[in-house]
Tab-separated table of C-alpha atoms (C1' of nucleotides) in Angstrom:
chain	number	residue	atom	x	y	z
A	1	MET	CA	34.571	82.715	-43.103
A	2	PHE	CA	31.473	83.853	-44.950
A	3	GLU	CA	30.676	80.476	-46.463
A	4	VAL	CA	29.560	79.195	-43.077
A	5	LEU	CA	27.268	82.192	-42.571
A	6	ILE	CA	25.845	82.122	-46.066
A	7	SER	CA	25.130	78.432	-45.970
A	8	HIS	CA	23.517	78.859	-42.568
A	9	ILE	CA	21.236	81.579	-43.914
A	10	GLN	CA	20.385	79.553	-46.993
A	11	GLN	CA	19.194	76.690	-44.847
A	12	LYS	CA	16.361	79.020	-43.823
A	13	VAL	CA	15.774	81.473	-46.672
A	14	SER	CA	17.125	81.875	-50.194
A	15	LEU	CA	19.643	84.545	-51.123
A	16	SER	CA	20.386	85.937	-54.566
A	17	ASP	CA	24.020	86.091	-55.658
A	18	THR	CA	24.078	89.849	-55.220
A	19	ASP	CA	22.632	89.473	-51.714
A	20	LYS	CA	25.479	87.116	-50.893
A	21	ILE	CA	27.985	89.768	-51.868
A	22	ARG	CA	26.210	92.723	-50.292
A	23	LEU	CA	25.661	90.874	-47.067
A	24	GLN	CA	29.374	90.721	-46.373
A	25	GLU	CA	29.553	94.513	-46.111
A	26	PHE	CA	27.606	94.427	-42.871
A	27	PHE	CA	29.986	92.182	-40.963
A	28	VAL	CA	33.415	92.570	-39.423
A	29	PRO	CA	35.548	89.441	-38.910
A	30	LYS	CA	37.110	88.909	-35.511
A	31	LYS	CA	39.540	86.282	-34.242
A	32	LEU	CA	39.674	85.293	-30.613
A	33	ARG	CA	42.311	83.312	-28.767
A	34	LYS	CA	41.332	80.767	-26.178
A	35	LYS	CA	40.270	82.545	-22.937
A	36	GLN	CA	39.887	85.887	-24.698
A	37	TYR	CA	36.756	87.915	-23.922
A	38	LEU	CA	34.321	88.907	-26.620
A	39	LEU	CA	32.191	90.734	-24.054
A	40	GLN	CA	32.540	91.563	-20.389
A	41	GLU	CA	29.789	92.134	-17.864
A	42	GLY	CA	29.044	95.829	-17.510
A	43	ASP	CA	30.094	96.737	-21.055
A	44	ILE	CA	27.505	97.548	-23.676
A	45	CYS	CA	27.104	94.680	-26.112
A	46	LYS	CA	27.690	96.367	-29.455
A	47	ASN	CA	27.463	93.338	-31.734
A	48	LEU	CA	25.820	90.088	-32.543
A	49	ALA	CA	28.469	87.457	-33.199
A	50	PHE	CA	28.110	84.665	-35.721
A	51	ILE	CA	30.636	81.927	-35.036
A	52	SER	CA	32.242	80.485	-38.140
A	53	LYS	CA	34.828	78.439	-36.269
A	54	GLY	CA	35.605	77.629	-32.641
A	55	LEU	CA	33.698	77.615	-29.369
A	56	LEU	CA	32.437	80.389	-27.082
A	57	ARG	CA	30.449	80.510	-23.883
A	58	THR	CA	28.032	83.068	-22.426
A	59	TYR	CA	27.791	83.151	-18.642
A	60	ASN	CA	27.284	85.357	-15.641
A	61	VAL	CA	28.967	85.455	-12.266
A	62	ASP	CA	27.016	85.725	-9.013
A	63	GLU	CA	27.978	87.552	-5.809
A	64	GLN	CA	29.771	84.473	-4.500
A	65	GLY	CA	31.862	84.369	-7.654
A	66	ASN	CA	30.193	81.295	-9.128
A	67	GLU	CA	29.835	81.162	-12.896
A	68	HIS	CA	26.506	80.166	-14.441
A	69	MET	CA	26.537	79.104	-18.084
A	70	SER	CA	23.839	80.653	-20.234
A	71	VAL	CA	24.701	79.509	-23.767
A	72	PHE	CA	27.470	77.688	-25.586
A	73	GLY	CA	28.054	78.495	-29.240
A	74	TRP	CA	30.148	76.968	-31.988
A	75	GLU	CA	30.186	76.885	-35.813
A	76	GLY	CA	26.831	78.173	-37.058
A	77	TRP	CA	25.625	79.782	-33.825
A	78	TRP	CA	24.862	83.371	-32.931
A	79	LEU	CA	25.842	84.783	-29.558
A	80	SER	CA	25.440	88.062	-27.689
A	81	ASP	CA	24.033	89.586	-24.568
A	82	PHE	CA	20.793	90.049	-26.422
A	83	ASN	CA	19.226	92.398	-23.921
A	84	SER	CA	22.249	94.659	-23.844
A	85	PHE	CA	22.512	94.596	-27.634
A	86	LEU	CA	18.866	95.541	-28.136
A	87	SER	CA	18.386	98.000	-25.282
A	88	GLY	CA	21.849	99.486	-24.875
A	89	GLU	CA	21.878	98.602	-21.180
A	90	PRO	CA	25.100	97.225	-19.659
A	91	ALA	CA	25.657	93.531	-20.256
A	92	VAL	CA	24.980	91.066	-17.442
A	93	PHE	CA	26.787	88.318	-19.318
A	94	ASN	CA	30.390	87.592	-20.133
A	95	ILE	CA	31.312	85.933	-23.402
A	96	ASP	CA	34.708	84.324	-23.849
A	97	ALA	CA	36.458	81.766	-26.009
A	98	ILE	CA	36.847	78.171	-24.882
A	99	GLU	CA	38.692	77.356	-28.093
A	100	ASP	CA	40.385	79.628	-30.636
A	101	THR	CA	37.487	81.155	-32.534
A	102	GLU	CA	36.631	83.053	-35.692
A	103	ALA	CA	33.492	85.151	-35.593
A	104	LEU	CA	31.643	87.630	-37.788
A	105	LEU	CA	30.343	90.656	-35.936
A	106	ILE	CA	27.368	92.771	-36.894
A	107	SER	CA	26.696	96.070	-35.148
A	108	LYS	CA	23.275	97.277	-34.045
A	109	ALA	CA	23.188	99.839	-36.856
A	110	ASN	CA	24.109	97.203	-39.415
A	111	TYR	CA	21.635	94.767	-37.931
A	112	GLU	CA	18.902	97.321	-38.556
A	113	ALA	CA	20.318	98.201	-41.954
A	114	ILE	CA	20.717	94.675	-43.255
A	115	THR	CA	17.012	93.928	-42.843
A	116	VAL	CA	16.253	97.010	-44.921
A	117	ALA	CA	18.852	96.265	-47.584
A	118	ILE	CA	18.061	92.543	-47.715
A	119	PRO	CA	14.452	92.202	-46.514
A	120	VAL	CA	14.578	88.435	-46.395
A	121	MET	CA	16.906	88.817	-43.413
A	122	ASP	CA	13.880	89.776	-41.317
A	123	ARG	CA	12.492	86.387	-42.128
A	124	TYR	CA	15.846	84.683	-41.505
A	125	PHE	CA	16.100	86.164	-38.037
A	126	ARG	CA	12.431	85.502	-37.355
A	127	ILE	CA	12.967	81.799	-38.077
A	128	LEU	CA	16.217	81.746	-36.120
A	129	TYR	CA	14.459	83.271	-33.124
A	130	GLN	CA	11.482	80.935	-33.391
A	131	ASN	CA	13.835	78.007	-32.971
A	132	SER	CA	15.703	79.699	-30.183
A	133	ILE	CA	12.461	80.239	-28.275
A	134	VAL	CA	11.563	76.564	-28.522
A	135	THR	CA	14.994	75.570	-27.231
A	136	LYS	CA	14.911	78.003	-24.347
A	137	GLU	CA	11.381	76.991	-23.411
A	138	ARG	CA	12.464	73.355	-23.204
A	139	ARG	CA	15.482	74.136	-21.111
A	140	LEU	CA	13.444	76.312	-18.791
A	141	MET	CA	10.797	73.664	-18.193
A	142	SER	CA	13.509	71.080	-17.634
A	143	SER	CA	15.132	73.370	-15.112
A	144	ILE	CA	11.848	73.822	-13.230
A	145	THR	CA	10.467	70.299	-13.499
A	146	ASP	CA	13.279	67.761	-13.714
A	147	THR	CA	15.564	66.171	-11.134
A	148	ALA	CA	19.310	66.595	-11.639
A	149	GLU	CA	19.560	63.213	-13.345
A	150	GLU	CA	16.617	63.942	-15.639
A	151	LYS	CA	18.211	67.247	-16.617
A	152	TYR	CA	21.382	65.436	-17.603
A	153	LEU	CA	19.565	62.721	-19.545
A	154	ARG	CA	17.430	65.277	-21.362
A	155	LEU	CA	20.521	67.231	-22.365
A	156	SER	CA	22.195	64.032	-23.579
A	157	GLU	CA	19.168	63.557	-25.833
A	158	SER	CA	18.726	67.082	-27.070
A	159	SER	CA	22.319	68.353	-27.276
A	160	PRO	CA	24.849	65.520	-27.118
A	161	GLN	CA	27.397	67.890	-28.679
A	162	ILE	CA	27.431	69.940	-25.500
A	163	ILE	CA	28.316	66.883	-23.459
A	164	GLU	CA	30.944	65.726	-25.931
A	165	ARG	CA	32.633	69.010	-26.550
A	166	LEU	CA	32.699	70.679	-23.153
A	167	PRO	CA	34.429	69.862	-19.887
A	168	GLN	CA	32.125	68.328	-17.330
A	169	ASN	CA	32.245	71.221	-14.884
A	170	LEU	CA	30.870	73.576	-17.541
A	171	VAL	CA	28.142	71.109	-18.451
A	172	ALA	CA	27.181	70.940	-14.772
A	173	SER	CA	27.010	74.727	-14.599
A	174	TYR	CA	24.863	74.776	-17.752
A	175	LEU	CA	22.466	72.329	-16.113
A	176	GLY	CA	22.427	74.344	-12.906
A	177	ILE	CA	23.867	71.547	-10.773
A	178	ALA	CA	27.129	71.117	-8.842
A	179	PRO	CA	30.018	69.416	-10.670
A	180	GLU	CA	30.202	66.812	-7.893
A	181	THR	CA	26.562	65.965	-8.455
A	182	LEU	CA	27.083	65.478	-12.182
A	183	SER	CA	30.052	63.237	-11.511
A	184	ARG	CA	27.923	61.059	-9.229
A	185	ILE	CA	25.031	60.974	-11.687
A	186	LYS	CA	27.267	59.698	-14.476
A	187	LYS	CA	28.678	57.074	-12.156
A	188	ASN	CA	25.184	55.887	-11.225
A	189	ILE	CA	24.016	55.727	-14.818
A	190	ALA	CA	27.115	53.770	-15.823
A	191	SER	CA	26.732	51.288	-12.978
A	192	ARG	CA	23.070	50.663	-13.820
A	193	LYS	CA	23.749	49.064	-17.183
B	1	MET	CA	-11.299	92.463	-30.920
B	2	PHE	CA	-8.949	93.534	-33.694
B	3	GLU	CA	-8.171	96.929	-32.232
B	4	VAL	CA	-6.052	95.309	-29.546
B	5	LEU	CA	-4.106	93.308	-32.129
B	6	ILE	CA	-3.653	96.200	-34.516
B	7	SER	CA	-2.494	98.562	-31.842
B	8	HIS	CA	-0.096	95.906	-30.568
B	9	ILE	CA	1.382	95.477	-34.028
B	10	GLN	CA	1.633	99.218	-34.524
B	11	GLN	CA	3.698	99.566	-31.397
B	12	LYS	CA	6.397	97.660	-33.293
B	13	VAL	CA	5.915	98.362	-37.009
B	14	SER	CA	3.632	100.583	-39.055
B	15	LEU	CA	0.658	99.281	-40.989
B	16	SER	CA	-1.148	100.917	-43.895
B	17	ASP	CA	-4.927	101.188	-43.715
B	18	THR	CA	-5.334	98.448	-46.293
B	19	ASP	CA	-2.962	96.203	-44.308
B	20	LYS	CA	-5.195	96.721	-41.282
B	21	ILE	CA	-8.193	95.456	-43.219
B	22	ARG	CA	-6.420	92.588	-44.979
B	23	LEU	CA	-4.831	91.385	-41.816
B	24	GLN	CA	-8.180	90.483	-40.310
B	25	GLU	CA	-8.757	87.844	-42.990
B	26	PHE	CA	-6.015	85.688	-41.510
B	27	PHE	CA	-7.531	85.368	-38.052
B	28	VAL	CA	-10.458	83.533	-36.538
B	29	PRO	CA	-11.973	84.867	-33.299
B	30	LYS	CA	-12.519	82.445	-30.458
B	31	LYS	CA	-14.166	82.861	-27.073
B	32	LEU	CA	-13.229	80.722	-24.110
B	33	ARG	CA	-15.033	80.259	-20.835
B	34	LYS	CA	-13.095	80.016	-17.598
B	35	LYS	CA	-11.457	76.561	-17.307
B	36	GLN	CA	-11.982	75.808	-20.996
B	37	TYR	CA	-9.025	74.318	-22.888
B	38	LEU	CA	-7.526	76.027	-25.881
B	39	LEU	CA	-5.041	73.194	-26.312
B	40	GLN	CA	-4.502	69.833	-24.645
B	41	GLU	CA	-1.294	67.889	-24.311
B	42	GLY	CA	-0.955	65.351	-27.103
B	43	ASP	CA	-2.978	67.331	-29.622
B	44	ILE	CA	-1.302	69.124	-32.479
B	45	CYS	CA	-1.181	72.864	-31.862
B	46	LYS	CA	-2.841	74.249	-34.995
B	47	ASN	CA	-2.855	77.951	-34.102
B	48	LEU	CA	-1.073	80.836	-32.550
B	49	ALA	CA	-3.451	82.684	-30.241
B	50	PHE	CA	-3.434	86.431	-29.719
B	51	ILE	CA	-5.334	87.343	-26.573
B	52	SER	CA	-7.490	90.423	-26.902
B	53	LYS	CA	-9.235	89.984	-23.548
B	54	GLY	CA	-8.914	87.651	-20.572
B	55	LEU	CA	-6.241	85.402	-19.121
B	56	LEU	CA	-4.776	82.060	-20.193
B	57	ARG	CA	-2.045	79.799	-18.899
B	58	THR	CA	0.319	77.358	-20.606
B	59	TYR	CA	1.538	74.483	-18.466
B	60	ASN	CA	2.536	70.854	-18.480
B	61	VAL	CA	1.805	68.027	-16.103
B	62	ASP	CA	4.484	65.623	-14.861
B	63	GLU	CA	4.173	61.906	-14.065
B	64	GLN	CA	3.167	62.685	-10.482
B	65	GLY	CA	0.350	64.878	-11.740
B	66	ASN	CA	1.957	68.172	-10.729
B	67	GLU	CA	1.324	71.148	-12.985
B	68	HIS	CA	4.228	73.365	-14.028
B	69	MET	CA	3.382	76.791	-15.401
B	70	SER	CA	5.215	77.762	-18.556
B	71	VAL	CA	3.615	81.065	-19.562
B	72	PHE	CA	0.704	83.269	-18.549
B	73	GLY	CA	-0.905	85.459	-21.179
B	74	TRP	CA	-3.444	88.246	-21.112
B	75	GLU	CA	-4.462	91.181	-23.311
B	76	GLY	CA	-1.758	91.746	-25.921
B	77	TRP	CA	0.052	88.412	-25.527
B	78	TRP	CA	0.575	85.541	-27.923
B	79	LEU	CA	0.353	81.947	-26.718
B	80	SER	CA	0.808	78.489	-28.212
B	81	ASP	CA	2.794	75.320	-27.877
B	82	PHE	CA	5.334	76.832	-30.187
B	83	ASN	CA	7.198	73.640	-30.892
B	84	SER	CA	4.046	71.761	-31.771
B	85	PHE	CA	2.807	74.644	-33.909
B	86	LEU	CA	6.046	74.875	-35.892
B	87	SER	CA	6.957	71.206	-36.169
B	88	GLY	CA	3.554	69.514	-36.144
B	89	GLU	CA	4.607	67.269	-33.267
B	90	PRO	CA	2.098	66.593	-30.468
B	91	ALA	CA	1.864	69.341	-27.883
B	92	VAL	CA	3.558	68.864	-24.518
B	93	PHE	CA	1.678	71.809	-23.048
B	94	ASN	CA	-1.900	72.434	-22.053
B	95	ILE	CA	-3.428	75.868	-22.498
B	96	ASP	CA	-6.595	76.812	-20.656
B	97	ALA	CA	-8.522	79.863	-19.550
B	98	ILE	CA	-8.150	81.258	-16.038
B	99	GLU	CA	-10.660	84.003	-16.848
B	100	ASP	CA	-13.230	84.258	-19.655
B	101	THR	CA	-11.136	85.083	-22.690
B	102	GLU	CA	-11.374	86.375	-26.247
B	103	ALA	CA	-8.597	85.344	-28.596
B	104	LEU	CA	-7.720	85.658	-32.266
B	105	LEU	CA	-6.366	82.472	-33.801
B	106	ILE	CA	-4.037	82.234	-36.767
B	107	SER	CA	-3.344	78.883	-38.415
B	108	LYS	CA	0.064	77.711	-39.567
B	109	ALA	CA	-0.903	78.233	-43.207
B	110	ASN	CA	-2.129	81.739	-42.494
B	111	TYR	CA	0.935	82.482	-40.386
B	112	GLU	CA	3.081	81.665	-43.410
B	113	ALA	CA	0.742	83.516	-45.741
B	114	ILE	CA	0.446	86.692	-43.724
B	115	THR	CA	4.189	87.336	-43.888
B	116	VAL	CA	3.982	87.041	-47.659
B	117	ALA	CA	0.885	89.216	-47.990
B	118	ILE	CA	2.078	91.783	-45.446
B	119	PRO	CA	5.877	91.551	-45.430
B	120	VAL	CA	6.251	93.847	-42.453
B	121	MET	CA	4.756	91.050	-40.360
B	122	ASP	CA	8.089	89.218	-40.632
B	123	ARG	CA	9.615	92.179	-38.897
B	124	TYR	CA	6.799	92.364	-36.360
B	125	PHE	CA	7.280	88.739	-35.362
B	126	ARG	CA	11.041	89.112	-35.408
B	127	ILE	CA	10.797	91.951	-32.898
B	128	LEU	CA	8.218	90.087	-30.831
B	129	TYR	CA	10.495	87.064	-30.668
B	130	GLN	CA	13.561	89.124	-29.829
B	131	ASN	CA	11.797	90.372	-26.738
B	132	SER	CA	10.515	86.946	-25.872
B	133	ILE	CA	14.056	85.547	-26.002
B	134	VAL	CA	15.310	88.199	-23.593
B	135	THR	CA	12.493	87.425	-21.164
B	136	LYS	CA	13.012	83.689	-21.312
B	137	GLU	CA	16.757	84.081	-20.910
B	138	ARG	CA	16.235	86.108	-17.751
B	139	ARG	CA	13.791	83.648	-16.293
B	140	LEU	CA	16.092	80.755	-17.109
B	141	MET	CA	19.099	82.326	-15.430
B	142	SER	CA	16.976	83.227	-12.425
B	143	SER	CA	15.799	79.640	-12.240
B	144	ILE	CA	19.373	78.329	-12.310
B	145	THR	CA	21.055	80.960	-10.161
B	146	ASP	CA	18.618	82.401	-7.626
B	147	THR	CA	17.294	81.186	-4.294
B	148	ALA	CA	13.515	80.830	-3.932
B	149	GLU	CA	13.259	84.255	-2.330
B	150	GLU	CA	15.395	85.887	-5.020
B	151	LYS	CA	13.213	84.313	-7.689
B	152	TYR	CA	10.139	85.827	-6.094
B	153	LEU	CA	11.695	89.256	-5.669
B	154	ARG	CA	12.950	89.257	-9.234
B	155	LEU	CA	9.478	88.392	-10.509
B	156	SER	CA	7.972	91.151	-8.378
B	157	GLU	CA	10.331	93.534	-10.143
B	158	SER	CA	9.996	92.270	-13.683
B	159	SER	CA	6.341	91.164	-13.821
B	160	PRO	CA	4.309	92.557	-10.935
B	161	GLN	CA	1.165	91.901	-12.997
B	162	ILE	CA	1.707	88.165	-12.637
B	163	ILE	CA	1.773	88.467	-8.872
B	164	GLU	CA	-1.243	90.747	-8.787
B	165	ARG	CA	-3.440	88.914	-11.202
B	166	LEU	CA	-2.805	85.253	-10.425
B	167	PRO	CA	-3.496	83.083	-7.406
B	168	GLN	CA	-0.448	82.428	-5.318
B	169	ASN	CA	-0.263	78.706	-6.009
B	170	LEU	CA	0.071	79.382	-9.744
B	171	VAL	CA	2.729	81.989	-9.127
B	172	ALA	CA	4.637	79.433	-7.049
B	173	SER	CA	4.394	76.902	-9.859
B	174	TYR	CA	5.600	79.516	-12.338
B	175	LEU	CA	8.624	80.140	-10.133
B	176	GLY	CA	9.272	76.431	-9.746
B	177	ILE	CA	8.797	76.434	-5.963
B	178	ALA	CA	6.236	74.851	-3.628
B	179	PRO	CA	3.203	76.974	-2.704
B	180	GLU	CA	4.047	76.550	0.995
B	181	THR	CA	7.506	77.937	0.332
B	182	LEU	CA	6.085	80.989	-1.388
B	183	SER	CA	3.695	81.572	1.482
B	184	ARG	CA	6.584	81.508	3.949
B	185	ILE	CA	8.728	83.764	1.791
B	186	LYS	CA	6.022	86.417	1.653
B	187	LYS	CA	5.603	86.195	5.402
B	188	ASN	CA	9.342	86.662	5.935
B	189	ILE	CA	9.535	89.624	3.607
B	190	ALA	CA	6.542	91.266	5.293
B	191	SER	CA	7.959	90.750	8.789
B	192	ARG	CA	11.317	92.236	7.819
B	193	LYS	CA	9.983	95.710	7.176
C	1	DA	C1'	62.325	65.436	-14.233
C	2	DA	C1'	60.133	68.188	-11.066
C	3	DC	C1'	56.276	71.329	-10.622
C	4	DC	C1'	51.955	73.339	-11.362
C	5	DT	C1'	47.258	73.647	-12.859
C	6	DG	C1'	42.786	72.115	-13.983
C	7	DG	C1'	39.392	68.643	-14.329
C	8	DC	C1'	37.432	64.682	-12.094
C	9	DT	C1'	36.141	61.589	-8.280
C	10	DT	C1'	34.750	60.130	-3.696
C	11	DG	C1'	33.403	60.662	1.087
C	12	DA	C1'	31.201	63.258	4.949
C	13	DT	C1'	28.205	66.707	6.394
C	14	DC	C1'	24.746	70.208	5.946
C	15	DC	C1'	20.694	72.790	4.572
C	16	DA	C1'	17.088	75.062	1.537
C	17	DG	C1'	13.189	73.828	0.206
C	18	DA	C1'	9.948	69.742	-0.595
C	19	DT	C1'	6.546	66.994	1.369
C	20	DC	C1'	3.064	65.668	4.627
C	21	DA	C1'	-0.576	67.095	7.555
C	22	DA	C1'	-3.933	69.900	9.722
C	23	DG	C1'	-6.853	73.872	10.200
C	24	DC	C1'	-9.074	78.255	8.522
C	25	DG	C1'	-11.556	81.602	5.900
C	26	DT	C1'	-13.990	82.852	1.726
C	27	DA	C1'	-16.367	81.886	-2.413
C	28	DT	C1'	-19.215	78.867	-5.113
C	29	DT	C1'	-22.690	75.388	-5.599
C	30	DT	C1'	-26.966	73.111	-4.505
D	1	DA	C1'	-28.151	78.134	4.712
D	2	DA	C1'	-25.752	74.103	4.450
D	3	DA	C1'	-22.229	71.864	1.884
D	4	DT	C1'	-18.304	71.625	-0.724
D	5	DA	C1'	-14.244	73.253	-2.756
D	6	DC	C1'	-10.267	76.173	-3.142
D	7	DG	C1'	-6.603	79.011	-1.809
D	8	DC	C1'	-3.686	80.142	1.940
D	9	DT	C1'	-1.127	79.489	6.240
D	10	DT	C1'	1.584	77.157	9.755
D	11	DG	C1'	4.020	73.385	11.887
D	12	DA	C1'	6.843	69.066	11.696
D	13	DT	C1'	9.656	66.149	9.184
D	14	DC	C1'	12.392	64.568	5.375
D	15	DT	C1'	15.663	64.594	1.446
D	16	DG	C1'	18.066	65.777	-3.020
D	17	DG	C1'	21.596	68.011	-3.962
D	18	DA	C1'	24.982	71.656	-2.216
D	19	DT	C1'	29.068	72.387	0.181
D	20	DC	C1'	33.397	71.234	2.270
D	21	DA	C1'	37.490	68.581	2.004
D	22	DA	C1'	40.914	65.529	0.285
D	23	DG	C1'	43.275	62.939	-3.128
D	24	DC	C1'	44.171	61.484	-8.082
D	25	DC	C1'	45.505	61.830	-12.743
D	26	DA	C1'	46.927	63.984	-17.222
D	27	DG	C1'	48.850	67.932	-19.662
D	28	DG	C1'	51.410	71.771	-19.934
D	29	DT	C1'	55.390	74.693	-18.125
D	30	DT	C1'	60.020	75.722	-16.639
DNA sequence: AACCTGGCTTGATCCAGATCAAGCGTATTT
DNA sequence: AAATACGCTTGATCTGGATCAAGCCAGGTT
């Protein structure tokens, strides 16, 4: 389980051998079956989850009962309701497993502690968050600026894995469009070439 | 100029007196007149800008010539085309001054260097970015989930300063709606109470 | 083998919000 | 003080994509 995490960290910063050992103390492994919740709306999000295997989704549900995908995460991704985790407010997001999943959980206290014990983790998270900001900024501008078809094409460019790995109705929700619309868009694109 | 920056940093981490002095070496002050560009689309974004006074906007322009607001920043905010700054790719955003502005610029090299010279800056930026992610996540979900009126009401809640300080057409662009629509929404809300 | 269940498609209709257009007041420029 | 520009409003019209509805296919269950 930890190899995936350690190699992910070492892509961004370098860890000593003792760091690699110590680091493991801060995490708790957790297995999730398909459809199982990691977090439910209204609960306090107690952990950040690093996914070492499997596939999760983060989403909220509006008053009409429609789900809106926020983030998908698989091997090498971190997930949480970040606001709830940081502030202690109730979560607005649900997180559940689309495939059987293995994750490593780190609590708020351990998240604070690990950056003290292993200072380079501040830098690791800083770099992780930098990249996350760029991704979210792109998705936001796409959401504001692009037509439905442009949103789909941009996602195909930037995150083909999402399109390959997830059912089409969840992709549509991630793009903020109706599943029927996505179906028609794909048909149009296919017929054009 | 530096007092604003230093007090902003000290809200998140603590700095020694020598850190406060050394820190200044890494920044270059820059004044901007109203309408002046800090960054133009296609250029490489060489700096992060900390705004000590004034008001800037980050936006892009689509093929039809419409502007789409990405971020507004005033005293105590950081702005850049983050992707361009980090990757060295050409900027997709423009940044210009809505009011006369004083900023402190830090280059990529100095951004790397300052976290080495003053390690607590890694933590400062990590915390800054954490908060930025939460904000962007909220705005993204609002953009995907909410009606035009809900978007406006949510912004009134979360960032009343934006509504107070910026002309209505820029607020509309920030929300991803037409200025006429925003005008009508405000009229409706006013007439309802 | 019959029966669900969930994901996908296709057609018909509807509507929130965009676009187009005109006029108005206030601020800025000359 | 005239001229121009800019932001805002209001009305009329249009449209991209949502919603509603029905049927299809593949996998999984009993």
